CSV table of C-alpha atoms in Angstrom, one decimal:
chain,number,residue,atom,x,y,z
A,1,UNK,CA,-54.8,58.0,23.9
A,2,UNK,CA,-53.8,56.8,21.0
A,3,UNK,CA,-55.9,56.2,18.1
A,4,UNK,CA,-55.2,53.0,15.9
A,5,UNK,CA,-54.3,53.7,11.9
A,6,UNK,CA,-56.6,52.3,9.5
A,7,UNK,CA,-55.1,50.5,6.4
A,8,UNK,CA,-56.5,49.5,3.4
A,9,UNK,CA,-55.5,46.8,0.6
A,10,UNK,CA,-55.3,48.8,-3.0
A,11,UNK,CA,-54.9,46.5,-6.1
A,12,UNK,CA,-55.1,46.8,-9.8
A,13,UNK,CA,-56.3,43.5,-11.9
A,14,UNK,CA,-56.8,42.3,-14.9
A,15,UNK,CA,-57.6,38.0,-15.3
A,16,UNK,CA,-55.8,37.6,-11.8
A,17,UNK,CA,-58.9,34.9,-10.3
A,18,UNK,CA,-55.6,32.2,-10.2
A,19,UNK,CA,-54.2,33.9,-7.5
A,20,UNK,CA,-55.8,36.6,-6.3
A,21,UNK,CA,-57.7,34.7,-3.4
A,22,UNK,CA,-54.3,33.5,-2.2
A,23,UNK,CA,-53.5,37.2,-2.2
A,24,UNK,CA,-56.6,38.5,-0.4
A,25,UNK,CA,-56.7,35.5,2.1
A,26,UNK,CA,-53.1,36.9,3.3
A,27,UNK,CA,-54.7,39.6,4.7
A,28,UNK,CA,-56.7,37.7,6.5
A,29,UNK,CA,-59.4,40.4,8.2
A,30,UNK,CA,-55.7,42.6,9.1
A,31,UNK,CA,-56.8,45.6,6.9
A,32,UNK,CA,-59.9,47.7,6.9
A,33,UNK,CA,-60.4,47.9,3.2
A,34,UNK,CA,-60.4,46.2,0.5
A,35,UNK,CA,-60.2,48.0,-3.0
A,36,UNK,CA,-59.8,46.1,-6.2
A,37,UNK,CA,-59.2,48.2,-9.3
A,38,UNK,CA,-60.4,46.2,-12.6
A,39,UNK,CA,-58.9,47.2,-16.0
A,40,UNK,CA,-61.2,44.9,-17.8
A,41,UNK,CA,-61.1,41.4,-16.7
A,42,UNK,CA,-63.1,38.3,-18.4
A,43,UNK,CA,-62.4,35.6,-16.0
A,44,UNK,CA,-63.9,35.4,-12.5
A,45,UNK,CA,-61.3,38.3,-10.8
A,46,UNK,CA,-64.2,40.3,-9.6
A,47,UNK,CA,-66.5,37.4,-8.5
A,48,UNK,CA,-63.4,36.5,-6.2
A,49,UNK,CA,-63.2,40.0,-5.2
A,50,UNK,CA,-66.3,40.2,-3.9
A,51,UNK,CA,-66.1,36.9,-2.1
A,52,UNK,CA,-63.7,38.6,0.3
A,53,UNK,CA,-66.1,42.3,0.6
A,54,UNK,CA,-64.1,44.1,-1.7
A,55,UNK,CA,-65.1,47.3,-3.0
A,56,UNK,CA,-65.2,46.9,-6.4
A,57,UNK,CA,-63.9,49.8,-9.2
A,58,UNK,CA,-63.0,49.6,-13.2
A,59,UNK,CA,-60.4,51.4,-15.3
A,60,UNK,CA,-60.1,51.2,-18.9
A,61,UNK,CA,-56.8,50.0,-19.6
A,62,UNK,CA,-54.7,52.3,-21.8
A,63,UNK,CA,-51.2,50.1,-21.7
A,64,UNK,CA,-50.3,52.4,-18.4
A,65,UNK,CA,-49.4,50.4,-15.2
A,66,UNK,CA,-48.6,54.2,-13.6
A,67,UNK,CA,-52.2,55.0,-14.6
A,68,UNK,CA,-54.1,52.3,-13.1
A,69,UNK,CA,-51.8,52.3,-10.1
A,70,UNK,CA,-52.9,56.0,-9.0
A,71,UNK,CA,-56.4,55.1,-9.9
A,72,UNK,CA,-56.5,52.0,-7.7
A,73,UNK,CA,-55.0,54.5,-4.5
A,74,UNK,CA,-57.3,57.5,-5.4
A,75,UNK,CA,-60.7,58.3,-2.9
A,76,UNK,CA,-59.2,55.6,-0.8
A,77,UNK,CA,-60.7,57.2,3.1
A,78,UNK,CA,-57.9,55.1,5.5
A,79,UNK,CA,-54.7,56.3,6.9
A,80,UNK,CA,-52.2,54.1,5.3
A,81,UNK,CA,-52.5,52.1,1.9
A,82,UNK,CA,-50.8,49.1,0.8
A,83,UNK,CA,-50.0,48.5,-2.3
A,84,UNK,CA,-50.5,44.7,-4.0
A,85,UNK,CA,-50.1,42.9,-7.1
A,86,UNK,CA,-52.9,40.2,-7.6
A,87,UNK,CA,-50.2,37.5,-7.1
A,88,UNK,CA,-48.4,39.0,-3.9
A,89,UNK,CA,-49.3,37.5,-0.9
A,90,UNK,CA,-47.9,38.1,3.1
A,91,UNK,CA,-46.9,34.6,4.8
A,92,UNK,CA,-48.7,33.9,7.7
A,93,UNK,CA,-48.7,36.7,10.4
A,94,UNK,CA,-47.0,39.1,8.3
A,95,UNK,CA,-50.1,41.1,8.0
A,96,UNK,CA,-50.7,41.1,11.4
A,97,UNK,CA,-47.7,42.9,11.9
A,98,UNK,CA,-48.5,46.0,9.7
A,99,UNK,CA,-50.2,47.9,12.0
A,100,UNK,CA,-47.8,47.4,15.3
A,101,UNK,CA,-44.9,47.9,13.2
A,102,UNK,CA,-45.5,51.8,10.6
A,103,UNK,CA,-44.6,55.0,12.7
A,104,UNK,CA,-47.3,57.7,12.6
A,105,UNK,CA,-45.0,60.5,10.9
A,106,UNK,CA,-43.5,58.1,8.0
A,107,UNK,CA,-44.6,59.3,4.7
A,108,UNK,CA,-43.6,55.8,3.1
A,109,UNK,CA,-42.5,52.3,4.1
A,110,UNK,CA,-40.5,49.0,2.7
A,111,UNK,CA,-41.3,45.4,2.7
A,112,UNK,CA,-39.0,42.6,2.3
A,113,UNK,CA,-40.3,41.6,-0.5
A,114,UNK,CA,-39.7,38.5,-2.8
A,115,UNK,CA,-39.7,38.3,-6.3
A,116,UNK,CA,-39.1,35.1,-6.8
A,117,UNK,CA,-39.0,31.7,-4.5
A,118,UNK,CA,-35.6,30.5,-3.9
A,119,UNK,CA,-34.3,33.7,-4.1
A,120,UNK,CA,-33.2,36.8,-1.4
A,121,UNK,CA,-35.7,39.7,-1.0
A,122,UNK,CA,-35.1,43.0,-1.9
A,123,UNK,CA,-37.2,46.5,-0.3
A,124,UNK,CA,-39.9,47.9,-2.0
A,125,UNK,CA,-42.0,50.8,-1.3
A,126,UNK,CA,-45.3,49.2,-1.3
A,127,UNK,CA,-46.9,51.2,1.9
A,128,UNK,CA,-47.9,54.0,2.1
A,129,UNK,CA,-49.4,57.1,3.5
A,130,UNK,CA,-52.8,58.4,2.2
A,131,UNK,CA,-53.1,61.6,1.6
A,132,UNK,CA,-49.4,62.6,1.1
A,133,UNK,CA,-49.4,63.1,-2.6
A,134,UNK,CA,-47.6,59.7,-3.7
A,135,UNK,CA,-48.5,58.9,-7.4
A,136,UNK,CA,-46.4,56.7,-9.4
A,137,UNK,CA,-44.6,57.2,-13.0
A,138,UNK,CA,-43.9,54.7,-15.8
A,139,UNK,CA,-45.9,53.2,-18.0
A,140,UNK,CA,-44.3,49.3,-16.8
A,141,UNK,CA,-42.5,48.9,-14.2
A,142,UNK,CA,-44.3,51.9,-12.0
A,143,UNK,CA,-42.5,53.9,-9.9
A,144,UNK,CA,-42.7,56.2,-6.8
A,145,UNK,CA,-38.7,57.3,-7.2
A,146,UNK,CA,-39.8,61.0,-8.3
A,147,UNK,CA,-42.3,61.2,-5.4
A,148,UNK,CA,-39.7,59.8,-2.9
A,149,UNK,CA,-37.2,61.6,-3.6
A,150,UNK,CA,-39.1,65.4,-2.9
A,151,UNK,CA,-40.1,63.4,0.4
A,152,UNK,CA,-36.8,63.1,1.0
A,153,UNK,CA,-35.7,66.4,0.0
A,154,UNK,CA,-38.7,68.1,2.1
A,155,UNK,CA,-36.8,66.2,5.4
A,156,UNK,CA,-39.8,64.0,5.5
A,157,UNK,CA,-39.5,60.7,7.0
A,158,UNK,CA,-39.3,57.5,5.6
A,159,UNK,CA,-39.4,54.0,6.6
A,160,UNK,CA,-38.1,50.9,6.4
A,161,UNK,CA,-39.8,47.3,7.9
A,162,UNK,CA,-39.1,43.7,7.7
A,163,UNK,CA,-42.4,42.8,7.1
A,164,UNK,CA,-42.2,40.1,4.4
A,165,UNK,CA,-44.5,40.1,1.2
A,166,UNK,CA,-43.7,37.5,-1.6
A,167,UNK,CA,-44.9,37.7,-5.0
A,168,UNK,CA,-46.0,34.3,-7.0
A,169,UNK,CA,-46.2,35.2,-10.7
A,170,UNK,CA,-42.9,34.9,-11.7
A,171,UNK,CA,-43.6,30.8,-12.3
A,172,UNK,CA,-42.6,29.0,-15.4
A,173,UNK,CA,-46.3,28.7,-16.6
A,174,UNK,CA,-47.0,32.3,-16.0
A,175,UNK,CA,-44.1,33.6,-18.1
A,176,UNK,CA,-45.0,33.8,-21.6
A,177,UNK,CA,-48.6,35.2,-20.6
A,178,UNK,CA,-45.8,38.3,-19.0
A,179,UNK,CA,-43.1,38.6,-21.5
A,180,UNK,CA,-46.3,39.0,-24.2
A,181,UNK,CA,-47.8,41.8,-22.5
A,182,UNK,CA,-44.7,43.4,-21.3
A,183,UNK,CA,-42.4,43.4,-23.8
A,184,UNK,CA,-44.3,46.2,-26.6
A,185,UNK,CA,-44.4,48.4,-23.2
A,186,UNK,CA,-41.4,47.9,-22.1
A,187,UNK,CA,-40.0,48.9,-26.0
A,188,UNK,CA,-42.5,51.8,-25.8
A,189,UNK,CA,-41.2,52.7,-22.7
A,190,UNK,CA,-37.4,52.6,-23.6
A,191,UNK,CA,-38.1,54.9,-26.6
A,192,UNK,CA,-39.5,57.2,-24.1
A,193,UNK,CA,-36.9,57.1,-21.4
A,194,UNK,CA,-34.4,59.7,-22.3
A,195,UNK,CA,-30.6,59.4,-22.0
A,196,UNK,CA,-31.0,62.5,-19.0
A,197,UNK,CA,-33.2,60.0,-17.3
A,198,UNK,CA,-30.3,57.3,-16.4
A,199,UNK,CA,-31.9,55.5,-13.2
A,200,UNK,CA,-35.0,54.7,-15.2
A,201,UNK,CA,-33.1,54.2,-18.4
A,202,UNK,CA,-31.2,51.0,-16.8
A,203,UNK,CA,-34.5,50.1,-15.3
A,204,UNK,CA,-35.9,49.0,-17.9
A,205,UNK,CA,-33.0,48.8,-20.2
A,206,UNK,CA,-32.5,45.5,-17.8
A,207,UNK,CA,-35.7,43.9,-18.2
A,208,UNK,CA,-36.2,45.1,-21.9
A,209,UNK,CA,-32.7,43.0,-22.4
A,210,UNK,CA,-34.3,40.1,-20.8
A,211,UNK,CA,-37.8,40.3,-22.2
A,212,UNK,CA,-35.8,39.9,-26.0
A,213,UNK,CA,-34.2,37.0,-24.4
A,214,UNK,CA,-37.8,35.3,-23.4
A,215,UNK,CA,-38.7,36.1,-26.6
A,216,UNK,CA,-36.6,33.3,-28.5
A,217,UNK,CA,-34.1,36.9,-29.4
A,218,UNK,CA,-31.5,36.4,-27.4
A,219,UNK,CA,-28.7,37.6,-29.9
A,220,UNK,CA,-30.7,40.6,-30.4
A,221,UNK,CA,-30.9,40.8,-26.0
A,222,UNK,CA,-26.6,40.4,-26.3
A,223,UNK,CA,-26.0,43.4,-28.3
A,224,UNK,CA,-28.5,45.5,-26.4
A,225,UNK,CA,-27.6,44.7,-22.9
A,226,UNK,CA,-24.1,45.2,-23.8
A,227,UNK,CA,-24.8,48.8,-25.4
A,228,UNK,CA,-26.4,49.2,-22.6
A,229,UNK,CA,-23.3,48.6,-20.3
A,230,UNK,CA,-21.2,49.9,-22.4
A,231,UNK,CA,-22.8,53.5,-21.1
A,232,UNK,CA,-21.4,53.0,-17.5
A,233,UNK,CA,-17.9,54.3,-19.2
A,234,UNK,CA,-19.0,57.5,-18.7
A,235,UNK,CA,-18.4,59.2,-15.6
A,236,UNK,CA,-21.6,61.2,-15.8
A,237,UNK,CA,-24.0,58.0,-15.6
A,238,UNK,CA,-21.9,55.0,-13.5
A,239,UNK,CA,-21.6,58.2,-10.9
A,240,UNK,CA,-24.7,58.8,-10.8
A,241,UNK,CA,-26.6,55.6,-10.9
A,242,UNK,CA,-27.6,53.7,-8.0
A,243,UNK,CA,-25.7,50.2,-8.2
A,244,UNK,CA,-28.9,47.9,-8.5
A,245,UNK,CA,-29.9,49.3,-11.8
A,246,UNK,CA,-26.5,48.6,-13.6
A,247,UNK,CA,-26.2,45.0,-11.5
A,248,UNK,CA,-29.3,43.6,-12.7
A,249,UNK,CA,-28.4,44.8,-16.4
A,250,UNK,CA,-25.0,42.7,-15.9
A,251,UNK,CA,-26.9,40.0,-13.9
A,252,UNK,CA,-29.2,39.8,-17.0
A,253,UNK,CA,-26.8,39.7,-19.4
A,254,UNK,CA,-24.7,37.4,-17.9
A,255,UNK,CA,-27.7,35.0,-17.7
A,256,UNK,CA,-28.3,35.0,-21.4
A,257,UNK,CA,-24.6,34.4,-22.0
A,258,UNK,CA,-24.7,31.4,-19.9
A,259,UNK,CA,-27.6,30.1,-21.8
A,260,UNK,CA,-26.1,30.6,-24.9
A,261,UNK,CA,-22.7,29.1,-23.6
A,262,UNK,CA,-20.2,31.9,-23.9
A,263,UNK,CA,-18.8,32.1,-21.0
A,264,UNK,CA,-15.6,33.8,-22.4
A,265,UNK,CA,-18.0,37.1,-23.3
A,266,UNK,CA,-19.6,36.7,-19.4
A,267,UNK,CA,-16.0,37.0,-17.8
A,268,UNK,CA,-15.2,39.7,-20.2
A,269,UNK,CA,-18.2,41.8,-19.2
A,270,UNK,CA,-17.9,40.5,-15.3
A,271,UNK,CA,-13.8,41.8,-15.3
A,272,UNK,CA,-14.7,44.8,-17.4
A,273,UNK,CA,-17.4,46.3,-14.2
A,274,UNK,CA,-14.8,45.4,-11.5
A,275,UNK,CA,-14.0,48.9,-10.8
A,276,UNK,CA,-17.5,50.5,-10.9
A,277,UNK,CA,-18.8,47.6,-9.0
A,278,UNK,CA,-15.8,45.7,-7.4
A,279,UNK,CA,-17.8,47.2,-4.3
A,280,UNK,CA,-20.7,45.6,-4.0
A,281,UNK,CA,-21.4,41.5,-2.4
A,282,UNK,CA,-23.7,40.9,-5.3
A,283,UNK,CA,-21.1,41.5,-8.0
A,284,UNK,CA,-18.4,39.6,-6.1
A,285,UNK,CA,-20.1,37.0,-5.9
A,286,UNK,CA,-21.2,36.6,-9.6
A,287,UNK,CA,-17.4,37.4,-10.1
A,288,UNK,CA,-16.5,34.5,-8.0
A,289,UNK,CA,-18.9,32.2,-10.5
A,290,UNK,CA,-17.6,33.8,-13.6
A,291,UNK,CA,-14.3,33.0,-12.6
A,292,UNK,CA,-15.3,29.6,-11.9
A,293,UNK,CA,-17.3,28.6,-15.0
A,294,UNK,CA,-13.8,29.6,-16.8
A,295,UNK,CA,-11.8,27.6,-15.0
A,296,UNK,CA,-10.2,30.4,-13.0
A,297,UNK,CA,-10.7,28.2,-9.4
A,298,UNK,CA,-7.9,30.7,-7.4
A,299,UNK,CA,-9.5,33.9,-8.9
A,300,UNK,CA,-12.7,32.2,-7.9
A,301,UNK,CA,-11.8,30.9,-4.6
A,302,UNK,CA,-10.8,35.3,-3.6
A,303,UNK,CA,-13.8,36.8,-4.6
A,304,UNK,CA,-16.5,33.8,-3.4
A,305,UNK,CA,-14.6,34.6,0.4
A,306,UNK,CA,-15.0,38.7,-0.2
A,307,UNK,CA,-18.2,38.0,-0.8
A,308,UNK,CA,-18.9,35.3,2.2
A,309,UNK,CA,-17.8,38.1,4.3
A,310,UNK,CA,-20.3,40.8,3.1
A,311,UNK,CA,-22.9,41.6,5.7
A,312,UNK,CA,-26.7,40.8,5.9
A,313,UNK,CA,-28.3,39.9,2.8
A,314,UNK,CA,-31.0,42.7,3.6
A,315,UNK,CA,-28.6,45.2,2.3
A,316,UNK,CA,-27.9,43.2,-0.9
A,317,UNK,CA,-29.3,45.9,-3.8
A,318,UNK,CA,-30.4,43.3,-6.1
A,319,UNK,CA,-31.8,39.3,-5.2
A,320,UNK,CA,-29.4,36.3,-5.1
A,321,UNK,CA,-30.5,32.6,-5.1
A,322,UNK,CA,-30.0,31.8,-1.3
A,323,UNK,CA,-28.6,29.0,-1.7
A,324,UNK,CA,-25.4,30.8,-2.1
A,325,UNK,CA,-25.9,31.9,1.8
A,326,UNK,CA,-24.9,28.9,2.3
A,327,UNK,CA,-23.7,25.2,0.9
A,328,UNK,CA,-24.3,26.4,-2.6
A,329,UNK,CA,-21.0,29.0,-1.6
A,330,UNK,CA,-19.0,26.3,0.1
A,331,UNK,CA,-19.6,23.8,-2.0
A,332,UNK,CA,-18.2,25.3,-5.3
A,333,UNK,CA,-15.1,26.8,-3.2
A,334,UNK,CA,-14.2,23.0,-2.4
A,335,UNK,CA,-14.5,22.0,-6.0
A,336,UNK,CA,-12.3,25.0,-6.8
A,337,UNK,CA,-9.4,23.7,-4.2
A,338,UNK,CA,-10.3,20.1,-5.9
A,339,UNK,CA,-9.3,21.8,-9.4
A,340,UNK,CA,-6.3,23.0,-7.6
A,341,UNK,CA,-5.3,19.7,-5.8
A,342,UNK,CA,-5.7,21.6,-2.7
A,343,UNK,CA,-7.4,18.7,-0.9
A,344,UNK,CA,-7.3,19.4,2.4
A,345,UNK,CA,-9.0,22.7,1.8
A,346,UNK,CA,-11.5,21.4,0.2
A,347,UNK,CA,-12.4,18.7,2.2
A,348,UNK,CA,-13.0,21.4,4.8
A,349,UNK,CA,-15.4,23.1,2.7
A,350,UNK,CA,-17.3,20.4,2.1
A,351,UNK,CA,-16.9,19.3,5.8
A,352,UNK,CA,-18.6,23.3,6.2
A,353,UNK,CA,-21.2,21.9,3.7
A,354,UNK,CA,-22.0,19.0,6.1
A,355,UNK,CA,-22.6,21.0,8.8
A,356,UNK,CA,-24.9,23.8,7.0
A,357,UNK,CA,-27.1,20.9,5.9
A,358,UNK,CA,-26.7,17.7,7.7
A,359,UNK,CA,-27.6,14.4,6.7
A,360,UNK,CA,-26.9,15.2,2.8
A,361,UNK,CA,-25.0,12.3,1.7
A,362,UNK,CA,-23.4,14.2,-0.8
A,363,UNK,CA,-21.2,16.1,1.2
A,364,UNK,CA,-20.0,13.5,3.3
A,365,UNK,CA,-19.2,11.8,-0.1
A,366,UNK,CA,-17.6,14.9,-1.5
A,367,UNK,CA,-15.3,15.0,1.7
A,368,UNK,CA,-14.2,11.7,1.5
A,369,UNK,CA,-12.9,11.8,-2.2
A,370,UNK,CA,-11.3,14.6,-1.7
A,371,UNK,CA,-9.2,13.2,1.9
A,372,UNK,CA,-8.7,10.1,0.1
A,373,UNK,CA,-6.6,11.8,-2.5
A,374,UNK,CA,-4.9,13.9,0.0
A,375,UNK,CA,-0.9,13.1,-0.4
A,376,UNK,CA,0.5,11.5,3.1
């Protein structure tokens, strides 16, 4: 007979009462525990804690998010733990499926999880097995990689699911409260990270870049992001550096430039990573919208088709807005065979459009230009 796993809900807070009932209504009564890890809240985070039978622990804060992470897992007594931000929450049924869906032997497991609405979800380690020795490292950005990887190298198992988890704080309104409190760790952190330590060093090189750019520095976030890039010339780190660290640095930077209207620098960059990255969807596609912001609509037009014909976004290593599943793709290929008079091609793409999301007047209207210009 077999006997059913237990799971219990581990989360550090700290002024999280805006969303943390959202987070623990998710679970709705699908784990057996309930542990809420306090590093020194004033608002009403534990009240709603309690509300929903958590057990209730504090932590002094000491500007550690590895710290208070492996306090909020220790003297947990279930079999499995997951591990939740105060603003993540499961859509409905997800939790449901957590226990039907982890194997007994798995020392780990992913979520699809999503960072941000509107966008593609990436895997995340945020289950896992109690009692295994899993502890996290970094003082932002925590991470199990150093934990996973002697799993790994012991032959134990590891898993991956498609339950879904999204996470809410990454609003407009919830931003500067973030970028405040994250940016002195994540400088701390940088200074800590040494140059032997390249995964983690693009890590949060990435987000540092982008916290300067928050922060009204975006000048400042060029010239570091760039540096930062400019590293993947050597051999020694582009080799050994998963592709999702030095993505999301380009990614990054490439969103700055665009906000501070150089688009000539963005292209430069985007050209310069072709043959460390040329590889992966996510690249071609922000290729394919480099190339299109500059006017370059055939270049454009051959790496937005590469990309259309990557496989399923679950394997994409960092998130793209989904949109560009879709219409969003399709309909910026037609305006590139507009730019190039090549009407009849793009009044298939657009026709495509029509057909991806019917009823949009738009398309229909974008189609119709471009067959009315179409030579006899």
């Amino acid at each position: 007979m077999s006997i059913t796993p237990t799971i219990a809900a581990c989360l550090m807070v700290r002024n999280e009462a805006a969303f943390l009932d959202a987070c623990l209504q998710s679970l709705d009564g699908q784990v057996d525990s309930i542990y809420v890890t306090d590093t020194g809240s004033i608002d009403d985070s534990i009240a709603v804690a309690k509300s929903h039978n958590a057990v209730i622990r504090s932590f002094p804060w000491g500007n550690d998010f590895a710290h208070a992470r492996n306090a909020s897992i220790a003297e947990v007594a279930e079999d499995w733990i997951i591990t939740l931000d105060a603003d993540d929450l499961f859509p409905p049924g997800e939790a449901a499926r957590l226990r039907r869906h982890l194997e007994a032997n798995a020392c780990a497991a992913t979520v699809r999880y999503a960072v941000q609405s509107g966008y593609t979800s990436v895997r995340a380690w945020k289950i896992l097995r109690n009692r295994r020795g899993a502890h996290f490292e970094g003082a932002i950005h925590e991470s199990l990689s150093t934990w996973l990887n002697e799993c790994r190298r012991a032959g134990l198992p590891l898993q991956d699911t498609d339950i879904q988890l999204i996470h809410t704080g990454y609003v407009s309104q919830a931003l500067p409260g973030k970028v405040a409190r994250n940016l002195p760790l994540l400088e701390a952190e940088w200074k800590r990270t040494g140059p032997s330590a390249v995964e983690r060093r693009f890590q949060i090189g990435a987000d540092l870049g982008l916290a300067l750019a928050h922060d009204n520095r975006s000048a400042e976030a060029c010239v570091f992001l760039e540096n930062l890039l400019g590293e993947l010339a050597s051999i020694q780190v582009h080799t050994s550096l998963p592709p999702a660290a030095s993505l999301q640095a380009l990614i990054n930077l490439l969103w700055i430039l665009s906000e501070r209207k150089d688009a000539a620098t963005a292209i430069a960059w985007t050209r310069k990573l072709e043959q460390i990255l040329g590889s992966s969807a996510v690249y071609q596609l922000h290729r394919g919208l480099q190339e299109f912001a500059s006017g370059n609509f055939a270049a454009a037009i051959q790496w937005l088709q590469r990309f259309a014909q990557s496989p399923n976004p679950d394997t994409f290593e960092v998130p793209i807005r989904e949109e560009y599943l879709g219409v969003g793709l399709w309909r910026i290929v037609g305006q590139c065979h507009m730019g190039l008079h090549e009407y009849q091609e793009a009044a298939e793409s657009f026709q495509r459009c029509s057909r991806l999301e019917p009823g949009n007047p738009e398309h229909e209207l974008r189609r119709f230009v471009a067959t009315r210009i179409m030579p006899e």
